[in-house]
mmCIF file of C-alpha atoms in Angstrom:
data_model
loop_
_atom_site.group_PDB
_atom_site.id
_atom_site.type_symbol
_atom_site.label_atom_id
_atom_site.label_comp_id
_atom_site.label_asym_id
_atom_site.label_seq_id
_atom_site.Cartn_x
_atom_site.Cartn_y
_atom_site.Cartn_z
ATOM 1 C CA SER A 1 0.000 0.000 0.000
ATOM 2 C CA ALA A 2 1.017 3.595 -0.576
ATOM 3 C CA VAL A 3 2.878 5.443 2.157
ATOM 4 C CA ILE A 4 1.483 8.929 2.630
ATOM 5 C CA SER A 5 2.911 11.777 4.676
ATOM 6 C CA GLN A 6 1.385 15.117 5.553
ATOM 7 C CA LYS A 7 2.840 18.386 6.773
ATOM 8 C CA PRO A 8 2.240 19.932 9.190
ATOM 9 C CA SER A 9 0.920 17.260 11.530
ATOM 10 C CA ARG A 10 -0.829 19.949 13.541
ATOM 11 C CA ASP A 11 -1.066 23.701 13.759
ATOM 12 C CA ILE A 12 -2.777 26.421 15.735
ATOM 13 C CA CYS A 13 -3.717 29.412 13.616
ATOM 14 C CA GLN A 14 -5.287 32.804 14.069
ATOM 15 C CA ARG A 15 -8.635 33.713 12.567
ATOM 16 C CA GLY A 16 -8.327 35.271 9.120
ATOM 17 C CA THR A 17 -5.041 33.618 8.190
ATOM 18 C CA SER A 18 -4.442 30.773 5.718
ATOM 19 C CA LEU A 19 -2.672 27.453 6.083
ATOM 20 C CA THR A 20 -1.317 25.220 3.335
ATOM 21 C CA ILE A 21 -1.191 21.495 4.017
ATOM 22 C CA GLN A 22 1.148 19.295 2.023
ATOM 23 C CA CYS A 23 0.599 15.664 1.067
ATOM 24 C CA GLN A 24 3.389 13.475 -0.294
ATOM 25 C CA VAL A 25 2.975 9.921 -1.614
ATOM 26 C CA ASP A 26 5.779 7.406 -2.114
ATOM 27 C CA SER A 27 4.441 6.271 -5.489
ATOM 28 C CA GLN A 28 2.733 7.830 -8.463
ATOM 29 C CA VAL A 29 -1.043 7.930 -8.179
ATOM 30 C CA THR A 30 -3.683 9.295 -10.491
ATOM 31 C CA MET A 31 -6.247 10.438 -7.970
ATOM 32 C CA MET A 32 -5.705 12.159 -4.647
ATOM 33 C CA PHE A 33 -8.488 13.113 -2.300
ATOM 34 C CA TRP A 34 -8.809 15.670 0.471
ATOM 35 C CA TYR A 35 -11.151 15.044 3.398
ATOM 36 C CA ARG A 36 -12.229 16.990 6.440
ATOM 37 C CA GLN A 37 -13.019 15.315 9.738
ATOM 38 C CA GLN A 38 -14.638 17.629 12.251
ATOM 39 C CA PRO A 39 -14.260 16.784 15.952
ATOM 40 C CA GLY A 40 -16.030 13.538 16.773
ATOM 41 C CA GLN A 41 -17.391 13.203 13.254
ATOM 42 C CA SER A 42 -16.916 11.061 10.181
ATOM 43 C CA LEU A 43 -14.942 11.930 7.069
ATOM 44 C CA THR A 44 -16.347 14.326 4.494
ATOM 45 C CA LEU A 45 -14.836 14.592 1.028
ATOM 46 C CA ILE A 46 -13.720 18.111 0.161
ATOM 47 C CA ALA A 47 -12.382 17.568 -3.339
ATOM 48 C CA THR A 48 -10.686 15.203 -5.738
ATOM 49 C CA ALA A 49 -7.375 16.273 -7.264
ATOM 50 C CA ASN A 50 -6.047 14.876 -10.532
ATOM 51 C CA GLN A 51 -2.687 15.876 -11.896
ATOM 52 C CA GLY A 52 -2.947 18.355 -14.725
ATOM 53 C CA SER A 53 -6.539 19.368 -14.185
ATOM 54 C CA GLU A 54 -8.634 21.507 -11.867
ATOM 55 C CA ALA A 55 -9.740 19.866 -8.650
ATOM 56 C CA THR A 56 -13.356 18.710 -8.437
ATOM 57 C CA TYR A 57 -15.105 20.053 -5.348
ATOM 58 C CA GLU A 58 -17.978 18.487 -3.446
ATOM 59 C CA SER A 59 -21.149 20.314 -2.597
ATOM 60 C CA GLY A 60 -20.500 22.829 0.160
ATOM 61 C CA PHE A 61 -16.832 23.305 -0.639
ATOM 62 C CA VAL A 62 -15.472 25.991 -2.975
ATOM 63 C CA ILE A 63 -12.129 26.684 -4.591
ATOM 64 C CA ASP A 64 -11.782 30.144 -3.069
ATOM 65 C CA LYS A 65 -11.930 28.682 0.425
ATOM 66 C CA PHE A 66 -9.989 25.449 -0.242
ATOM 67 C CA PRO A 67 -7.628 25.953 -3.197
ATOM 68 C CA ILE A 68 -5.827 22.766 -4.190
ATOM 69 C CA SER A 69 -2.687 22.192 -6.199
ATOM 70 C CA ARG A 70 -1.591 18.950 -7.848
ATOM 71 C CA PRO A 71 1.687 19.697 -9.603
ATOM 72 C CA ASN A 72 2.729 16.058 -10.119
ATOM 73 C CA LEU A 73 1.678 12.467 -9.499
ATOM 74 C CA THR A 74 3.117 12.252 -5.968
ATOM 75 C CA PHE A 75 2.240 15.569 -4.377
ATOM 76 C CA SER A 76 -0.712 17.797 -3.566
ATOM 77 C CA THR A 77 -1.491 20.763 -1.357
ATOM 78 C CA LEU A 78 -4.700 21.965 0.249
ATOM 79 C CA THR A 79 -4.975 25.536 1.490
ATOM 80 C CA VAL A 80 -7.538 26.516 4.088
ATOM 81 C CA SER A 81 -8.106 30.216 3.416
ATOM 82 C CA ASN A 82 -9.350 33.032 5.625
ATOM 83 C CA MET A 83 -9.771 30.628 8.515
ATOM 84 C CA SER A 84 -12.421 30.817 11.207
ATOM 85 C CA PRO A 85 -12.866 28.641 14.307
ATOM 86 C CA GLU A 86 -15.375 26.530 12.339
ATOM 87 C CA ASP A 87 -12.468 25.334 10.191
ATOM 88 C CA SER A 88 -10.939 23.556 13.189
ATOM 89 C CA SER A 89 -10.782 19.956 12.002
ATOM 90 C CA ILE A 90 -8.504 17.163 10.943
ATOM 91 C CA TYR A 91 -7.643 17.393 7.248
ATOM 92 C CA LEU A 92 -6.717 14.127 5.592
ATOM 93 C CA CYS A 93 -5.333 13.343 2.187
ATOM 94 C CA SER A 94 -5.825 9.965 0.615
ATOM 95 C CA VAL A 95 -4.954 8.084 -2.546
ATOM 96 C CA GLU A 96 -6.512 5.232 -4.415
ATOM 97 C CA GLN A 97 -4.560 2.136 -5.374
ATOM 98 C CA GLY A 98 -6.200 -0.940 -6.806
ATOM 99 C CA ASN A 99 -9.773 -0.087 -5.761
ATOM 100 C CA GLU A 100 -8.617 0.605 -2.226
ATOM 101 C CA GLN A 101 -8.158 3.955 -0.544
ATOM 102 C CA PHE A 102 -5.276 4.762 1.787
ATOM 103 C CA PHE A 103 -4.960 7.719 4.118
ATOM 104 C CA GLY A 104 -2.258 9.985 5.392
ATOM 105 C CA PRO A 105 -1.868 10.624 9.130
ATOM 106 C CA GLY A 106 -3.876 13.849 8.960
ATOM 107 C CA THR A 107 -3.267 17.481 9.873
ATOM 108 C CA ARG A 108 -4.984 18.648 13.038
ATOM 109 C CA LEU A 109 -5.914 22.296 12.658
ATOM 110 C CA THR A 110 -7.100 24.526 15.483
ATOM 111 C CA VAL A 111 -8.252 28.038 14.650
ATOM 112 C CA LEU A 112 -8.452 30.548 17.478
ATOM 113 C CA GLY I 1 -23.044 15.118 1.994
ATOM 114 C CA GLN I 2 -24.422 11.611 2.126
ATOM 115 C CA GLN I 3 -23.213 9.342 4.889
ATOM 116 C CA LEU I 4 -23.772 5.702 5.594
ATOM 117 C CA ASN I 5 -25.478 4.704 8.828
ATOM 118 C CA GLN I 6 -23.436 2.588 11.185
ATOM 119 C CA SER I 7 -24.672 0.823 14.276
ATOM 120 C CA PRO I 8 -24.103 0.693 17.057
ATOM 121 C CA GLN I 9 -22.835 4.237 17.439
ATOM 122 C CA SER I 10 -20.661 3.138 20.349
ATOM 123 C CA MET I 11 -20.150 0.065 22.436
ATOM 124 C CA PHE I 12 -18.358 -1.032 25.568
ATOM 125 C CA ILE I 13 -17.356 -4.682 25.696
ATOM 126 C CA GLN I 14 -15.302 -6.930 27.900
ATOM 127 C CA GLU I 15 -11.974 -8.213 26.664
ATOM 128 C CA GLY I 16 -12.451 -11.573 24.995
ATOM 129 C CA GLU I 17 -15.967 -10.873 23.744
ATOM 130 C CA ASP I 18 -16.950 -10.897 20.112
ATOM 131 C CA VAL I 19 -18.087 -7.661 18.462
ATOM 132 C CA SER I 20 -20.499 -7.088 15.603
ATOM 133 C CA MET I 21 -21.230 -3.854 13.796
ATOM 134 C CA ASN I 22 -22.978 -2.998 10.585
ATOM 135 C CA CYS I 23 -23.274 -0.344 7.937
ATOM 136 C CA THR I 24 -26.391 0.351 5.896
ATOM 137 C CA SER I 25 -27.311 2.524 2.956
ATOM 138 C CA SER I 26 -30.374 3.348 0.923
ATOM 139 C CA SER I 27 -28.397 2.878 -2.296
ATOM 140 C CA ILE I 28 -26.083 0.216 -3.625
ATOM 141 C CA PHE I 29 -22.298 0.163 -3.698
ATOM 142 C CA ASN I 30 -19.855 -1.936 -5.686
ATOM 143 C CA THR I 31 -17.094 -1.932 -3.077
ATOM 144 C CA TRP I 32 -17.144 -1.821 0.705
ATOM 145 C CA LEU I 33 -14.138 -0.930 2.827
ATOM 146 C CA TRP I 34 -13.703 -1.119 6.596
ATOM 147 C CA TYR I 35 -11.268 1.161 8.441
ATOM 148 C CA LYS I 36 -10.043 1.616 12.009
ATOM 149 C CA GLN I 37 -8.976 5.017 13.264
ATOM 150 C CA ASP I 38 -6.900 5.494 16.388
ATOM 151 C CA PRO I 39 -6.815 8.877 18.139
ATOM 152 C CA GLY I 40 -4.623 11.391 16.323
ATOM 153 C CA GLU I 41 -4.095 9.177 13.296
ATOM 154 C CA GLY I 42 -5.562 8.628 9.870
ATOM 155 C CA PRO I 43 -7.884 5.697 9.142
ATOM 156 C CA VAL I 44 -6.171 2.381 8.444
ATOM 157 C CA LEU I 45 -7.704 -0.022 5.955
ATOM 158 C CA LEU I 46 -8.738 -3.335 7.534
ATOM 159 C CA ILE I 47 -10.722 -5.207 4.904
ATOM 160 C CA ALA I 48 -11.933 -4.605 1.345
ATOM 161 C CA LEU I 49 -14.975 -6.334 -0.180
ATOM 162 C CA TYR I 50 -15.740 -6.397 -3.891
ATOM 163 C CA LYS I 51 -18.662 -8.763 -4.533
ATOM 164 C CA ALA I 52 -22.136 -9.142 -3.095
ATOM 165 C CA GLY I 53 -22.166 -11.979 -0.576
ATOM 166 C CA GLU I 54 -18.387 -11.971 -0.217
ATOM 167 C CA LEU I 55 -17.049 -12.956 3.197
ATOM 168 C CA THR I 56 -13.454 -11.964 3.930
ATOM 169 C CA SER I 57 -11.275 -12.408 7.013
ATOM 170 C CA ASN I 58 -8.190 -10.621 8.259
ATOM 171 C CA GLY I 59 -6.998 -12.272 11.452
ATOM 172 C CA ARG I 60 -9.707 -11.872 14.070
ATOM 173 C CA LEU I 61 -11.723 -9.625 11.757
ATOM 174 C CA THR I 62 -14.385 -10.892 9.379
ATOM 175 C CA ALA I 63 -16.429 -8.688 7.078
ATOM 176 C CA GLN I 64 -19.276 -9.422 4.694
ATOM 177 C CA PHE I 65 -20.620 -7.615 1.653
ATOM 178 C CA GLY I 66 -24.415 -7.764 1.942
ATOM 179 C CA ILE I 67 -26.393 -9.584 -0.726
ATOM 180 C CA THR I 68 -28.458 -6.488 -1.487
ATOM 181 C CA ARG I 69 -25.232 -4.443 -1.929
ATOM 182 C CA LYS I 70 -26.739 -1.904 0.459
ATOM 183 C CA ASP I 71 -25.057 -3.104 3.623
ATOM 184 C CA SER I 72 -21.940 -4.606 5.122
ATOM 185 C CA PHE I 73 -21.001 -6.187 8.431
ATOM 186 C CA LEU I 74 -17.814 -6.367 10.472
ATOM 187 C CA ASN I 75 -17.163 -8.874 13.227
ATOM 188 C CA ILE I 76 -14.240 -8.903 15.633
ATOM 189 C CA SER I 77 -13.663 -12.104 17.547
ATOM 190 C CA ALA I 78 -12.036 -12.384 20.973
ATOM 191 C CA SER I 79 -11.545 -8.636 21.400
ATOM 192 C CA ILE I 80 -8.367 -7.299 22.981
ATOM 193 C CA PRO I 81 -7.644 -3.849 24.462
ATOM 194 C CA SER I 82 -5.870 -2.619 21.313
ATOM 195 C CA ASP I 83 -9.103 -3.063 19.341
ATOM 196 C CA VAL I 84 -10.277 0.189 20.906
ATOM 197 C CA GLY I 85 -10.882 2.904 18.342
ATOM 198 C CA ILE I 86 -13.400 4.117 15.815
ATOM 199 C CA TYR I 87 -14.427 1.810 13.001
ATOM 200 C CA PHE I 88 -15.654 3.309 9.746
ATOM 201 C CA CYS I 89 -17.252 1.655 6.777
ATOM 202 C CA ALA I 90 -16.937 3.216 3.341
ATOM 203 C CA GLY I 91 -18.867 2.463 0.190
ATOM 204 C CA ARG I 92 -17.557 3.167 -3.258
ATOM 205 C CA ARG I 93 -19.673 4.703 -5.963
ATOM 206 C CA GLY I 94 -17.834 5.675 -9.112
ATOM 207 C CA TYR I 95 -14.471 7.008 -8.007
ATOM 208 C CA LYS I 96 -15.728 8.357 -4.690
ATOM 209 C CA TYR I 97 -15.941 6.761 -1.277
ATOM 210 C CA ILE I 98 -18.725 7.661 1.112
ATOM 211 C CA PHE I 99 -18.006 7.093 4.781
ATOM 212 C CA GLY I 100 -20.188 5.792 7.555
ATOM 213 C CA THR I 101 -20.953 7.604 10.769
ATOM 214 C CA GLY I 102 -18.551 5.391 12.709
ATOM 215 C CA THR I 103 -18.734 2.909 15.581
ATOM 216 C CA ARG I 104 -16.700 3.812 18.648
ATOM 217 C CA LEU I 105 -15.428 0.680 20.377
ATOM 218 C CA LYS I 106 -14.150 0.585 23.921
ATOM 219 C CA VAL I 107 -12.752 -2.614 25.384
ATOM 220 C CA LEU I 108 -12.720 -3.153 29.131
ATOM 221 C CA ALA I 109 -9.823 -5.270 30.333
#
């Protein structure tokens, strides 16, 4: 299975600022996914990122708030823009390999 | 967004007991995945199911893909303290995975 790392592992940010989360995979993958997991909740898909094309966002998520980059087949970034306390969550990237989905360790974000 | 319903929502069991949990949906899926998430970590894939009726084991874990393709079940036999965590099901539709609401398991030694 793919080995996925994320940076930072956690951060505490001030309201109104932005944070960019990095996701690195140890092998080339076509599709990468970004999820949000609010405290005590399940995982909600934010967007799907394919290399060389615009990310596809799920209902309730917009590019201005969560811009995504996918410069190559092993790397992606998610930016959480103009943060508010409601953005406090765990952000997870994942990849698909062979009809199975594997997750990174997550980035725990707290917005004050 | 849509979520799958998991039950029970949480459970306390004694070490050594068997555990059963399920995941249901109003629509069909062509793949079911079961994950375990420990505090502060990402979900870890436990079992993947690809065909209706399929029964697959991974050590003390056994999962089944429901015949109707609208549900799946996970059993853990002879639970141990390290089984504690949150278990999520996920159903695949197209290229997306939809996650269940989670079952929080606590094991009493």
